[in-house]
Amino acid sequence: QVQLVESGGGLVQAGGSLRLSCAASGSVGSIAAMGWYRQAPGKQRDLVATSTSAGSTNYADSVKGRFTISRDNAKNTVYLQMNSLKPEDTAVYYCNAYVRTYSSGSYYPYWGQGTQVTVSS
């Protein structure tokens, strides 16, 4: 089994910064893409940023230039540095990873439990 554990959410004023972390543990054989998604109340879950194992990154237009995704492959951990936060960034942020376990020949998506980010105006 694979677990993704997020940390780093909280309450911050507009213009402030937060850093989210997500560590994968358990039967982790290898990890392909890792990323962050967010879901605001009453809205669908949307992509924020993703990173491949080769280091390629992709960002939602709304966070380009403000958020930075990074990975520590040795620690099976992905980070999201969020700067210049806005009230509209308020959401539950979910970590996602495509993991191949020791017993599987394929990659499957796993999700963290989510961490709340609240930006006050």
Coordinates of N, CA and C in Angstrom, one line a residue:
Q1 N 0.8 -1.2 0.0 CA 0.0 0.0 0.0 C 0.9 1.2 0.0
V2 N 0.3 2.3 -0.5 CA 1.1 3.6 -0.6 C 0.3 4.7 0.1
Q3 N 1.0 5.5 0.8 CA 0.4 6.6 1.5 C 1.1 7.9 1.1
L4 N 0.3 8.9 0.9 CA 0.8 10.3 0.6 C 0.4 11.2 1.7
V5 N 1.3 11.8 2.4 CA 1.1 12.6 3.6 C 1.5 14.0 3.3
E6 N 0.5 15.0 3.3 CA 0.8 16.4 3.1 C 1.0 17.1 4.4
S7 N 1.7 18.2 4.3 CA 1.8 19.1 5.4 C 2.1 20.5 4.9
G8 N 2.0 21.5 5.7 CA 2.4 22.9 5.4 C 1.2 23.8 5.1
G9 N 0.0 23.4 5.1 CA -1.1 24.3 4.9 C -1.3 25.2 6.1
G10 N -2.2 26.1 6.0 CA -2.5 27.0 7.1 C -3.2 28.3 6.6
L11 N -3.2 29.3 7.5 CA -3.8 30.6 7.2 C -2.7 31.6 7.0
V12 N -2.9 32.4 6.0 CA -1.9 33.4 5.6 C -2.6 34.6 5.1
Q13 N -2.0 35.8 5.2 CA -2.6 37.0 4.6 C -2.2 37.1 3.2
A14 N -3.0 37.8 2.4 CA -2.7 38.0 1.0 C -1.3 38.6 0.8
G15 N -0.6 38.1 -0.1 CA 0.7 38.5 -0.4 C 1.8 37.7 0.3
G16 N 1.3 36.8 1.2 CA 2.2 36.0 2.0 C 2.6 34.7 1.2
S17 N 3.3 33.9 1.9 CA 3.9 32.6 1.3 C 3.6 31.4 2.2
L18 N 3.5 30.3 1.6 CA 3.4 29.0 2.3 C 4.2 28.0 1.4
R19 N 4.6 26.9 2.1 CA 5.3 25.8 1.4 C 4.6 24.5 1.8
L20 N 4.1 23.8 0.8 CA 3.5 22.5 1.1 C 4.5 21.4 0.8
S21 N 4.3 20.3 1.5 CA 5.2 19.2 1.3 C 4.3 17.9 1.2
C22 N 4.7 17.0 0.5 CA 4.0 15.7 0.3 C 5.0 14.6 0.2
A23 N 4.9 13.6 1.1 CA 5.9 12.5 1.1 C 5.1 11.2 0.9
A24 N 5.7 10.4 -0.1 CA 5.1 9.1 -0.4 C 5.8 8.1 0.4
S25 N 5.1 7.1 1.0 CA 5.7 6.1 1.8 C 4.9 4.8 1.5
G26 N 5.5 3.7 2.0 CA 4.9 2.4 1.9 C 5.6 1.6 0.8
S27 N 4.8 0.9 0.0 CA 5.4 0.0 -1.0 C 5.7 0.8 -2.3
V28 N 6.5 1.8 -2.2 CA 6.9 2.6 -3.3 C 8.0 2.1 -4.1
G29 N 7.8 1.6 -5.3 CA 8.8 1.1 -6.1 C 9.5 2.2 -6.9
S30 N 8.6 2.9 -7.7 CA 9.1 4.1 -8.4 C 7.9 5.0 -8.6
I31 N 8.2 6.3 -8.8 CA 7.2 7.3 -9.0 C 7.5 8.0 -10.3
A32 N 6.4 8.2 -11.0 CA 6.5 8.9 -12.3 C 6.1 10.4 -12.0
A33 N 5.0 10.9 -12.4 CA 4.6 12.2 -12.1 C 4.1 12.4 -10.7
M34 N 4.4 13.6 -10.2 CA 3.9 14.0 -8.9 C 3.3 15.4 -9.1
G35 N 2.3 15.7 -8.3 CA 1.7 17.1 -8.5 C 0.8 17.5 -7.4
W36 N 0.3 18.7 -7.6 CA -0.7 19.3 -6.7 C -1.9 19.7 -7.4
Y37 N -3.1 19.5 -6.8 CA -4.4 19.9 -7.2 C -5.0 20.6 -6.1
R38 N -6.0 21.4 -6.4 CA -6.8 22.1 -5.4 C -8.3 22.1 -5.7
Q39 N -9.0 22.2 -4.6 CA -10.5 22.2 -4.7 C -11.1 23.2 -3.7
A40 N -11.7 24.3 -4.3 CA -12.4 25.3 -3.5 C -13.8 24.8 -3.2
P41 N -14.4 25.3 -2.2 CA -15.8 24.9 -1.9 C -16.8 25.1 -3.1
G42 N -17.5 24.1 -3.4 CA -18.5 24.2 -4.5 C -17.9 24.1 -5.9
K43 N -16.6 23.8 -6.0 CA -15.9 23.8 -7.3 C -15.2 22.5 -7.5
Q44 N -14.9 22.2 -8.8 CA -14.2 20.9 -9.1 C -12.7 21.0 -8.7
R45 N -12.1 19.9 -8.6 CA -10.7 19.8 -8.3 C -9.9 20.1 -9.5
D46 N -9.0 21.1 -9.4 CA -8.2 21.6 -10.6 C -6.7 21.3 -10.4
L47 N -6.0 21.2 -11.5 CA -4.6 21.0 -11.5 C -4.0 22.4 -11.1
V48 N -2.9 22.3 -10.2 CA -2.2 23.4 -9.8 C -0.8 23.4 -10.5
A49 N -0.1 22.2 -10.3 CA 1.2 22.1 -10.9 C 1.6 20.6 -10.8
T50 N 2.4 20.2 -11.8 CA 2.9 18.8 -11.9 C 4.4 18.8 -12.2
S51 N 5.0 17.7 -11.9 CA 6.4 17.5 -12.1 C 6.7 16.1 -12.5
T52 N 7.3 15.8 -13.6 CA 7.7 14.5 -14.0 C 9.0 14.0 -13.3
S53 N 9.3 12.8 -13.4 CA 10.5 12.3 -12.8 C 11.7 12.8 -13.5
A54 N 11.6 13.3 -14.7 CA 12.7 13.9 -15.4 C 12.8 15.4 -15.1
G55 N 11.9 15.9 -14.4 CA 12.0 17.3 -14.0 C 11.2 18.3 -14.8
S56 N 10.4 17.8 -15.7 CA 9.6 18.7 -16.5 C 8.4 19.2 -15.6
T57 N 8.0 20.4 -15.7 CA 7.0 21.0 -14.9 C 5.9 21.6 -15.7
N58 N 4.7 21.7 -15.1 CA 3.5 22.2 -15.8 C 2.7 23.0 -14.7
Y59 N 2.3 24.2 -15.0 CA 1.5 25.0 -14.1 C 0.2 25.5 -14.7
A60 N -0.8 25.6 -13.8 CA -2.0 26.3 -14.2 C -1.7 27.8 -14.4
D61 N -2.4 28.3 -15.4 CA -2.1 29.7 -15.7 C -2.2 30.7 -14.5
S62 N -3.2 30.4 -13.7 CA -3.5 31.2 -12.5 C -2.3 31.3 -11.5
V63 N -1.4 30.3 -11.5 CA -0.3 30.3 -10.5 C 1.1 30.5 -11.1
K64 N 1.1 30.6 -12.4 CA 2.4 30.8 -13.1 C 3.1 32.1 -12.6
G65 N 4.4 31.9 -12.2 CA 5.1 33.1 -11.7 C 5.0 33.3 -10.2
R66 N 4.1 32.6 -9.6 CA 3.9 32.7 -8.2 C 4.2 31.4 -7.4
F67 N 3.9 30.3 -8.0 CA 4.1 29.0 -7.4 C 5.2 28.3 -8.1
T68 N 6.0 27.4 -7.3 CA 7.0 26.6 -7.8 C 6.9 25.2 -7.3
I69 N 6.9 24.2 -8.2 CA 6.9 22.8 -7.7 C 8.3 22.3 -7.8
S70 N 8.7 21.5 -6.9 CA 10.0 20.8 -6.9 C 9.9 19.4 -6.3
R71 N 10.9 18.6 -6.5 CA 10.8 17.2 -6.0 C 12.2 16.9 -5.5
D72 N 12.1 16.0 -4.5 CA 13.3 15.3 -3.9 C 13.1 13.8 -4.2
N73 N 13.6 13.3 -5.3 CA 13.3 11.9 -5.7 C 13.8 10.9 -4.7
A74 N 14.9 11.3 -4.0 CA 15.5 10.4 -3.0 C 14.6 10.2 -1.8
K75 N 13.8 11.2 -1.6 CA 12.9 11.2 -0.4 C 11.5 11.0 -0.8
N76 N 11.2 10.7 -2.1 CA 9.9 10.5 -2.6 C 8.9 11.7 -2.2
T77 N 9.4 12.9 -2.3 CA 8.7 14.0 -1.7 C 8.6 15.1 -2.8
V78 N 7.4 15.7 -2.8 CA 7.2 16.9 -3.7 C 6.8 18.1 -2.9
Y79 N 7.2 19.2 -3.3 CA 7.0 20.5 -2.6 C 6.2 21.5 -3.5
L80 N 5.5 22.4 -2.9 CA 4.9 23.5 -3.6 C 5.2 24.7 -2.9
Q81 N 6.0 25.6 -3.4 CA 6.3 26.9 -2.8 C 5.3 27.9 -3.4
M82 N 4.5 28.5 -2.5 CA 3.5 29.4 -3.0 C 3.8 30.8 -2.5
N83 N 4.0 31.7 -3.4 CA 4.3 33.1 -3.0 C 3.2 34.0 -3.6
S84 N 3.2 35.2 -3.1 CA 2.2 36.2 -3.5 C 0.8 35.6 -3.5
L85 N 0.5 35.0 -2.4 CA -0.8 34.3 -2.3 C -2.0 35.3 -2.4
K86 N -3.1 34.9 -3.0 CA -4.3 35.7 -3.2 C -5.4 35.0 -2.5
P87 N -6.5 35.7 -2.1 CA -7.7 35.1 -1.5 C -8.2 34.0 -2.4
E88 N -8.1 34.1 -3.7 CA -8.7 33.1 -4.6 C -7.8 31.8 -4.7
D89 N -6.7 31.8 -4.0 CA -5.9 30.6 -3.8 C -6.5 29.7 -2.7
T90 N -7.4 30.2 -2.0 CA -8.0 29.5 -0.9 C -8.7 28.2 -1.4
A91 N -8.2 27.1 -0.8 CA -8.8 25.8 -1.2 C -8.1 24.7 -0.4
V92 N -8.6 23.5 -0.6 CA -8.0 22.3 -0.1 C -7.0 21.8 -1.1
Y93 N -5.7 21.7 -0.8 CA -4.7 21.3 -1.7 C -4.4 19.8 -1.6
Y94 N -4.4 19.1 -2.7 CA -4.2 17.6 -2.7 C -3.0 17.3 -3.4
C95 N -2.2 16.4 -2.9 CA -1.0 15.8 -3.5 C -1.5 14.6 -4.3
N96 N -0.8 14.4 -5.5 CA -1.1 13.3 -6.4 C 0.2 12.7 -6.8
A97 N 0.3 11.4 -6.9 CA 1.5 10.8 -7.4 C 1.1 9.5 -8.2
Y98 N 1.8 9.3 -9.3 CA 1.7 8.0 -10.0 C 2.8 7.1 -9.6
V99 N 2.4 6.0 -8.9 CA 3.3 5.1 -8.2 C 3.2 3.7 -8.8
R100 N 4.4 3.1 -9.0 CA 4.4 1.7 -9.3 C 5.0 1.0 -8.0
T101 N 4.1 0.2 -7.4 CA 4.5 -0.5 -6.2 C 5.5 -1.7 -6.5
Y102 N 6.0 -2.3 -5.5 CA 6.9 -3.4 -5.6 C 6.2 -4.6 -6.3
S103 N 4.9 -4.7 -6.1 CA 4.2 -5.8 -6.6 C 3.4 -5.6 -7.9
S104 N 3.5 -4.3 -8.4 CA 2.7 -4.0 -9.6 C 3.7 -3.7 -10.8
G105 N 3.2 -4.0 -12.0 CA 4.0 -3.7 -13.2 C 3.5 -2.4 -13.8
S106 N 2.5 -1.7 -13.2 CA 2.0 -0.5 -13.8 C 1.9 0.6 -12.8
Y107 N 1.8 1.8 -13.3 CA 1.7 3.0 -12.4 C 0.2 3.3 -12.1
Y108 N -0.1 3.6 -10.9 CA -1.5 3.9 -10.5 C -1.4 5.3 -9.7
P109 N -2.5 6.1 -9.9 CA -2.6 7.3 -9.1 C -3.0 7.2 -7.7
Y110 N -2.3 7.9 -6.8 CA -2.6 7.9 -5.4 C -2.8 9.4 -5.0
W111 N -3.6 9.6 -4.0 CA -4.0 10.9 -3.5 C -3.7 11.0 -2.0
G112 N -3.3 12.2 -1.6 CA -3.2 12.5 -0.2 C -4.5 12.9 0.3
Q113 N -4.5 13.2 1.6 CA -5.8 13.5 2.3 C -6.2 14.9 2.2
G114 N -5.3 15.8 1.7 CA -5.6 17.2 1.5 C -5.2 18.0 2.7
T115 N -4.8 19.3 2.4 CA -4.4 20.2 3.4 C -5.0 21.6 3.0
Q116 N -5.6 22.2 4.1 CA -6.3 23.5 3.8 C -5.4 24.6 3.7
V117 N -5.5 25.4 2.7 CA -4.8 26.7 2.6 C -5.9 27.8 2.5
T118 N -5.8 28.7 3.4 CA -6.7 29.9 3.5 C -5.9 31.2 3.4
V119 N -6.3 32.0 2.5 CA -5.6 33.3 2.3 C -6.6 34.4 2.6
S120 N -6.3 35.2 3.6 CA -7.2 36.3 4.0 C -6.9 37.6 3.3
S121 N -7.9 38.4 3.0 CA -7.6 39.6 2.3 C -7.3 40.8 3.3

